[in-house]
Coordinates of C-alpha atoms in Angstrom, one line a residue:
M69 CA -1.2 30.8 -29.4
L70 CA 0.1 29.8 -26.0
S71 CA 1.0 26.1 -25.7
I72 CA 1.1 24.2 -22.4
L73 CA 4.1 22.0 -21.7
P74 CA 3.3 18.5 -20.5
V75 CA 3.2 18.7 -16.8
E76 CA 5.7 15.9 -16.1
A77 CA 8.3 17.5 -18.4
A78 CA 8.2 20.8 -16.6
G79 CA 8.4 19.4 -13.0
W80 CA 4.7 20.3 -12.7
S81 CA 2.0 17.8 -11.8
P82 CA -1.8 17.4 -11.6
E83 CA -1.4 17.6 -7.8
K84 CA 0.2 21.1 -8.2
S85 CA -2.5 22.2 -10.6
A86 CA -5.2 21.1 -8.0
R87 CA -3.3 23.1 -5.3
A88 CA -3.1 26.1 -7.6
D89 CA -6.8 25.9 -8.3
A90 CA -7.5 25.8 -4.5
L91 CA -5.4 28.9 -3.9
I92 CA -7.3 30.8 -6.6
E93 CA -10.7 29.6 -5.4
Q94 CA -9.8 30.6 -1.8
F95 CA -8.7 34.0 -3.0
L96 CA -11.9 34.6 -5.0
A97 CA -14.0 33.4 -2.1
R98 CA -12.4 36.1 0.1
V99 CA -13.0 38.7 -2.6
N100 CA -16.7 37.6 -3.0
A101 CA -17.2 37.6 0.8
S102 CA -16.5 41.3 1.1
G103 CA -20.1 41.9 2.0
E104 CA -20.6 44.4 -0.8
A105 CA -23.1 43.9 -3.6
F106 CA -20.8 43.6 -6.6
P107 CA -20.8 41.0 -9.4
K108 CA -18.3 38.2 -8.9
P109 CA -15.1 38.9 -10.7
A110 CA -13.1 36.5 -12.9
L111 CA -9.4 35.8 -12.8
A112 CA -6.9 34.7 -15.4
L113 CA -3.6 33.0 -14.5
A114 CA -0.4 32.0 -16.2
I115 CA 2.5 30.3 -14.5
G116 CA 5.5 29.5 -16.6
T117 CA 9.3 28.9 -16.8
E118 CA 12.0 29.6 -19.3
S119 CA 10.8 26.5 -21.1
E120 CA 7.1 26.9 -21.4
A121 CA 3.9 27.8 -19.6
V122 CA 3.0 25.1 -17.1
L123 CA -0.5 26.3 -16.1
A124 CA -2.6 28.9 -17.9
K125 CA -6.3 29.2 -17.4
G126 CA -9.2 31.3 -16.3
Y127 CA -11.6 31.2 -13.4
G128 CA -15.2 32.5 -13.4
E129 CA -17.1 34.5 -16.0
T130 CA -15.8 37.7 -17.4
S131 CA -19.4 38.6 -18.5
P132 CA -22.6 36.6 -18.2
G133 CA -22.2 33.2 -20.0
V134 CA -18.6 33.9 -21.0
P135 CA -16.0 32.0 -19.1
A136 CA -12.6 33.5 -18.4
T137 CA -9.6 31.9 -20.1
E138 CA -5.9 32.6 -20.3
H139 CA -6.7 34.5 -23.6
T140 CA -9.3 36.9 -22.1
V141 CA -8.1 40.5 -22.3
F142 CA -7.9 42.6 -19.2
H143 CA -6.8 46.2 -18.7
V144 CA -3.4 45.7 -17.0
G145 CA -2.8 49.1 -15.5
S146 CA 0.8 49.9 -14.6
L147 CA 2.1 46.7 -16.2
A148 CA 2.1 49.1 -19.2
K149 CA 5.2 50.7 -17.7
Q150 CA 7.2 47.6 -18.7
F151 CA 6.4 48.2 -22.4
T152 CA 7.1 51.9 -22.2
A153 CA 10.4 51.3 -20.5
A154 CA 11.4 48.7 -23.0
A155 CA 10.5 51.0 -25.9
V156 CA 12.6 53.9 -24.5
L157 CA 15.6 51.6 -23.9
D158 CA 15.2 50.2 -27.4
L159 CA 15.3 53.7 -28.9
I160 CA 18.5 54.4 -27.0
G161 CA 19.9 51.0 -28.2
R162 CA 19.1 51.9 -31.8
N163 CA 20.9 55.2 -31.5
A164 CA 17.8 57.4 -31.9
T165 CA 18.2 61.1 -32.0
L166 CA 16.0 64.2 -31.5
R167 CA 14.9 66.2 -34.5
D168 CA 18.0 68.4 -34.1
G169 CA 20.3 65.5 -34.1
T170 CA 20.9 65.3 -30.4
P171 CA 21.5 61.7 -29.4
V172 CA 18.9 60.0 -27.2
T173 CA 20.6 58.7 -24.1
L174 CA 19.6 57.9 -20.6
D175 CA 21.1 61.1 -19.4
L176 CA 19.4 63.3 -21.9
A177 CA 17.7 66.2 -20.0
L178 CA 14.1 66.7 -20.7
A179 CA 14.8 70.4 -21.0
Q180 CA 16.5 69.4 -24.3
I181 CA 13.4 67.6 -25.5
F182 CA 10.5 69.8 -24.5
E183 CA 10.0 73.5 -24.8
G184 CA 8.7 75.5 -21.8
V185 CA 10.5 73.5 -19.1
A186 CA 13.5 75.8 -18.4
H187 CA 12.5 75.6 -14.7
W188 CA 13.4 71.9 -14.8
P189 CA 17.1 71.4 -14.1
G190 CA 19.3 70.2 -17.0
L191 CA 20.3 73.0 -19.2
D192 CA 22.5 75.0 -16.8
A193 CA 25.7 73.1 -16.3
A194 CA 26.6 75.3 -13.4
S195 CA 23.5 74.4 -11.4
D196 CA 23.8 71.9 -8.5
A197 CA 20.2 70.8 -9.0
Q198 CA 19.6 67.2 -10.1
P199 CA 18.6 67.2 -13.8
V200 CA 15.3 65.7 -14.9
T201 CA 16.5 63.1 -17.4
L202 CA 15.1 60.0 -19.2
R203 CA 16.9 57.9 -16.6
S204 CA 15.3 59.7 -13.7
L205 CA 11.9 59.3 -15.4
L206 CA 12.5 55.5 -15.9
T207 CA 13.6 55.0 -12.3
M208 CA 11.0 57.4 -10.9
T209 CA 13.6 59.7 -9.3
S210 CA 12.7 62.9 -11.2
N211 CA 11.1 64.5 -8.2
L212 CA 8.2 65.6 -10.4
P213 CA 4.9 65.2 -8.5
N214 CA 2.5 62.4 -9.4
F215 CA -0.4 64.0 -11.3
T216 CA -2.8 61.1 -10.5
R217 CA -2.3 61.8 -6.8
L218 CA -3.0 65.6 -7.2
P219 CA -4.5 66.3 -10.7
P220 CA -3.9 69.8 -12.2
S221 CA -6.6 72.1 -10.9
T222 CA -7.7 73.0 -14.4
T223 CA -8.5 69.4 -15.4
N224 CA -11.4 67.0 -14.8
P225 CA -10.1 63.6 -13.6
W226 CA -13.5 62.1 -14.7
G227 CA -13.3 63.5 -18.2
R228 CA -11.2 63.2 -21.3
I229 CA -8.0 65.1 -21.8
G230 CA -5.8 65.4 -24.9
A231 CA -2.2 64.4 -24.5
P232 CA -1.0 67.9 -25.6
E233 CA -3.2 69.5 -22.9
L234 CA -1.9 67.2 -20.2
L235 CA 1.7 67.7 -21.3
S236 CA 1.1 71.5 -21.1
E237 CA -0.2 71.2 -17.6
L238 CA 2.6 68.9 -16.5
K239 CA 5.2 71.3 -17.8
K240 CA 4.1 73.7 -15.0
L241 CA 5.2 71.2 -12.3
K242 CA 8.4 71.8 -10.4
P243 CA 10.7 69.1 -9.0
S244 CA 10.6 69.0 -5.2
G245 CA 11.8 66.9 -2.3
W246 CA 15.2 65.3 -1.7
P247 CA 17.0 65.0 -5.0
N248 CA 17.2 61.7 -6.8
T249 CA 14.8 59.9 -4.4
F250 CA 12.1 57.4 -5.5
E251 CA 8.5 58.5 -5.8
Y252 CA 6.1 56.4 -7.7
S253 CA 4.7 58.6 -10.4
N254 CA 2.6 58.2 -13.4
T255 CA 3.9 61.7 -14.5
S256 CA 7.2 60.1 -15.3
Y257 CA 5.8 57.5 -17.7
F258 CA 3.5 59.8 -19.4
L259 CA 6.5 62.1 -20.1
L260 CA 8.4 59.1 -21.4
A261 CA 5.7 58.3 -23.9
E262 CA 5.7 62.0 -25.0
A263 CA 9.5 61.9 -25.3
M264 CA 9.4 58.8 -27.5
E265 CA 7.4 60.9 -29.9
E266 CA 10.3 63.2 -30.4
A267 CA 12.8 60.4 -31.2
I268 CA 13.9 59.4 -34.7
V269 CA 15.8 56.1 -35.3
P270 CA 18.4 55.9 -38.1
G271 CA 17.0 55.3 -41.5
E272 CA 13.7 57.1 -40.7
T273 CA 12.8 60.7 -41.2
A274 CA 10.2 61.4 -38.5
P275 CA 9.2 60.1 -35.1
H276 CA 6.3 57.7 -34.5
A277 CA 3.4 57.9 -32.0
H278 CA 4.0 56.1 -28.7
R279 CA 1.3 53.4 -29.6
D280 CA 2.8 52.9 -33.0
V281 CA 6.2 52.3 -31.6
L282 CA 4.9 49.6 -29.3
R283 CA 2.8 48.0 -32.1
R284 CA 5.6 48.1 -34.6
E285 CA 8.7 47.4 -32.5
I286 CA 7.9 46.0 -29.1
F287 CA 4.7 43.8 -29.2
P288 CA 5.9 41.8 -32.3
R289 CA 9.2 40.8 -30.7
A290 CA 7.3 38.9 -28.1
H291 CA 4.7 37.6 -30.6
L292 CA 1.9 39.3 -28.7
T293 CA -1.4 38.7 -30.5
E294 CA -3.8 39.6 -27.8
T295 CA -2.2 42.8 -26.5
G296 CA -3.4 46.3 -27.5
F297 CA -4.5 49.5 -25.9
V298 CA -7.5 50.4 -23.7
G299 CA -10.3 51.3 -26.2
D300 CA -8.3 50.1 -29.1
Y301 CA -7.9 46.3 -28.6
A302 CA -6.1 43.7 -30.7
A303 CA -8.2 42.1 -33.4
G304 CA -10.6 39.5 -32.1
A305 CA -9.9 40.3 -28.5
V306 CA -12.5 39.1 -25.9
V307 CA -12.4 41.8 -23.3
A308 CA -13.4 41.3 -19.7
R309 CA -16.1 43.7 -18.4
P310 CA -14.8 46.0 -15.6
I311 CA -16.3 45.7 -12.2
Y312 CA -16.0 49.1 -10.5
R313 CA -15.8 49.2 -6.7
R314 CA -15.4 53.0 -6.7
R315 CA -16.2 55.8 -9.1
P316 CA -13.9 55.4 -12.2
V317 CA -11.3 58.1 -12.4
F318 CA -8.6 58.7 -15.0
D319 CA -10.3 56.1 -17.2
Q320 CA -10.7 58.4 -20.3
P321 CA -8.0 59.2 -22.9
D322 CA -5.2 60.3 -22.6
W323 CA -4.8 60.4 -18.8
L324 CA -2.8 57.1 -18.6
K325 CA -0.8 57.3 -21.8
G326 CA 2.5 55.5 -21.3
S327 CA 1.7 54.6 -17.7
A328 CA -1.4 52.4 -17.7
D329 CA -3.0 52.3 -21.1
V330 CA -2.3 48.7 -22.2
A331 CA -4.8 45.7 -22.3
S332 CA -3.5 42.2 -22.5
S333 CA -4.1 38.5 -21.5
A334 CA -2.4 36.2 -19.1
A335 CA -1.2 34.1 -22.1
D336 CA 0.4 37.2 -23.7
L337 CA 2.0 38.4 -20.5
Y338 CA 3.7 35.0 -20.0
A339 CA 4.9 35.4 -23.6
W340 CA 6.1 38.9 -22.8
N341 CA 8.1 37.6 -19.8
A342 CA 9.6 34.8 -21.8
A343 CA 10.6 37.1 -24.7
L344 CA 12.1 39.7 -22.3
M345 CA 14.1 37.2 -20.3
S346 CA 15.4 35.4 -23.5
G347 CA 16.7 38.6 -25.1
H348 CA 14.1 38.8 -27.9
V349 CA 12.9 42.2 -26.7
L350 CA 16.1 43.9 -25.6
P351 CA 19.8 42.8 -25.7
P352 CA 21.3 41.6 -22.4
E353 CA 22.9 45.0 -21.5
L354 CA 19.6 46.8 -21.8
L355 CA 17.7 44.1 -20.0
A356 CA 20.3 44.4 -17.2
L357 CA 19.5 48.1 -17.0
M358 CA 15.8 47.5 -16.9
V359 CA 16.1 45.2 -13.9
S360 CA 18.9 47.1 -12.1
D361 CA 18.8 48.8 -8.7
G362 CA 17.8 52.1 -10.3
A363 CA 16.3 53.6 -7.1
R364 CA 16.0 52.4 -3.5
V365 CA 12.4 52.1 -2.4
T366 CA 13.0 50.4 0.9
P367 CA 16.1 48.9 2.5
E368 CA 15.4 45.7 0.5
L369 CA 13.5 46.8 -2.5
Y370 CA 14.5 48.8 -5.6
Y371 CA 12.9 50.2 -8.7
G372 CA 14.5 49.4 -12.0
M373 CA 12.8 50.6 -15.1
G374 CA 9.2 49.3 -15.2
W375 CA 9.9 46.7 -12.5
F376 CA 10.4 46.5 -8.8
V377 CA 13.5 44.5 -8.0
E378 CA 14.3 42.4 -4.9
H379 CA 17.4 40.4 -4.2
R380 CA 16.7 37.1 -2.5
A381 CA 18.9 34.1 -1.7
G382 CA 20.0 32.7 -5.1
R383 CA 17.6 34.7 -7.2
D384 CA 16.3 38.1 -8.1
V385 CA 12.5 38.8 -8.1
F386 CA 11.1 41.4 -10.5
T387 CA 7.5 42.5 -9.8
H388 CA 4.9 45.1 -10.7
S389 CA 1.3 45.6 -9.9
G390 CA -1.4 47.4 -11.8
L391 CA -4.6 49.1 -10.6
V392 CA -7.0 51.0 -12.9
P393 CA -10.8 51.4 -12.7
G394 CA -12.4 48.0 -12.9
F395 CA -9.1 45.9 -13.1
T396 CA -6.2 44.8 -11.0
S397 CA -3.0 42.9 -12.2
Y398 CA 0.2 41.5 -11.0
N399 CA 3.3 40.2 -12.8
L400 CA 6.2 38.4 -11.2
I401 CA 9.5 36.9 -12.5
A402 CA 11.8 35.0 -10.1
A403 CA 15.2 34.6 -11.9
E404 CA 18.0 32.4 -10.5
T405 CA 21.3 34.2 -10.3
H406 CA 24.9 33.1 -10.6
H407 CA 27.5 34.0 -8.0
G408 CA 28.0 37.7 -8.3
G409 CA 24.4 38.4 -9.2
T410 CA 24.3 37.8 -12.9
L411 CA 21.1 36.2 -14.3
A412 CA 21.4 32.4 -14.8
G413 CA 18.8 32.1 -17.4
T414 CA 16.5 29.9 -15.2
W415 CA 13.3 31.6 -14.1
T416 CA 9.7 31.2 -13.1
S417 CA 6.9 33.7 -13.7
V418 CA 3.4 34.2 -12.3
T419 CA 0.9 36.5 -13.9
L420 CA -2.5 37.3 -12.4
L421 CA -5.3 39.4 -13.9
I422 CA -8.7 40.2 -12.3
N423 CA -11.6 42.3 -13.6
T424 CA -12.3 44.4 -10.5
D425 CA -10.4 47.2 -8.7
V426 CA -9.4 47.9 -5.1
I427 CA -8.3 44.3 -4.6
D428 CA -5.8 43.5 -1.8
G429 CA -3.7 40.3 -1.7
L430 CA -2.9 39.7 -5.4
D431 CA 0.8 40.0 -4.6
T432 CA 0.5 37.4 -1.7
L433 CA -1.4 35.0 -4.0
A434 CA 1.4 35.4 -6.6
E435 CA 4.0 34.6 -4.0
D436 CA 2.0 31.5 -2.9
L437 CA 1.9 30.3 -6.5
L438 CA 5.6 31.0 -6.9
R439 CA 6.4 28.8 -3.8
L440 CA 4.2 26.1 -5.3
A441 CA 6.0 26.2 -8.6
S442 CA 9.4 26.1 -6.9
E443 CA 8.7 23.0 -4.8

């Protein structure tokens, strides 16, 4: 259960809480003033530091008569990529191997994991083509097309699809574009989830399903009690109803496996941030990889592994948004850095969850709340 640090001890104050409330209410007023006849959405917030959460609460009702709280569960969309990335890095850190004994490393080519992808670079050492590897999937530099932008012609984006069927379709894709360049792609994280199911850690005799790996190894390290999967929630979860502003697409299993299939609460996501930054999820060297400059997105923005990374004066800022039918999310960690860019161990996080889609400005609201927390 999330505990709230006394405001005076955290450098927080009732006046800051009131200002945070005002920022949230102004944001929700803009959402509700869109002129479209939709129910009013609810929002959950958690602001915290390396010491404790300083403000965690809900605004509005997630269903009639049910107020939102920091423990209300929302679909978090692409924030799921943080969990998938952590699980893959953990398998590498625990010296996992494939069934044939091949070590699982960042530079393992997918052509060594999956059959039927000989057209993906990686097996021919004489080829000049950039190999498709676990690293290139994690950093979204594989050059494989994003299937949620252009779904396979044989599939129905509004229907169900089995993971084996989707994998079979994605194996037909070919890398294209300038080698090793960033392209945001759900394809990459679905393939990572499938690759996890081919990895065996020392002391075990068989791989585990992607969801089982997260439940057994990743969620417990952060003491996540309200985090589960879309359609398979944690015990006792109170789930916000989705408010659709467009026809739901890719909302049936297993379209978003590995890329956007997690449901969580603001309280749990603060706990996730804290566990990640304190080394309880990954050791320092793997955390450093996760938030490294894996791929350049813009001149000032990079993609690590499950996080966007921006270097600002005296601190690094790690962010990710999520958008799935009926829900939008945003998670931000601003970490102070020592001279030379190493993390100093002092950080502030802002997590925002709302139960409607096609929402603009959640990132701006998070930045406003970060500035408030930093005063």
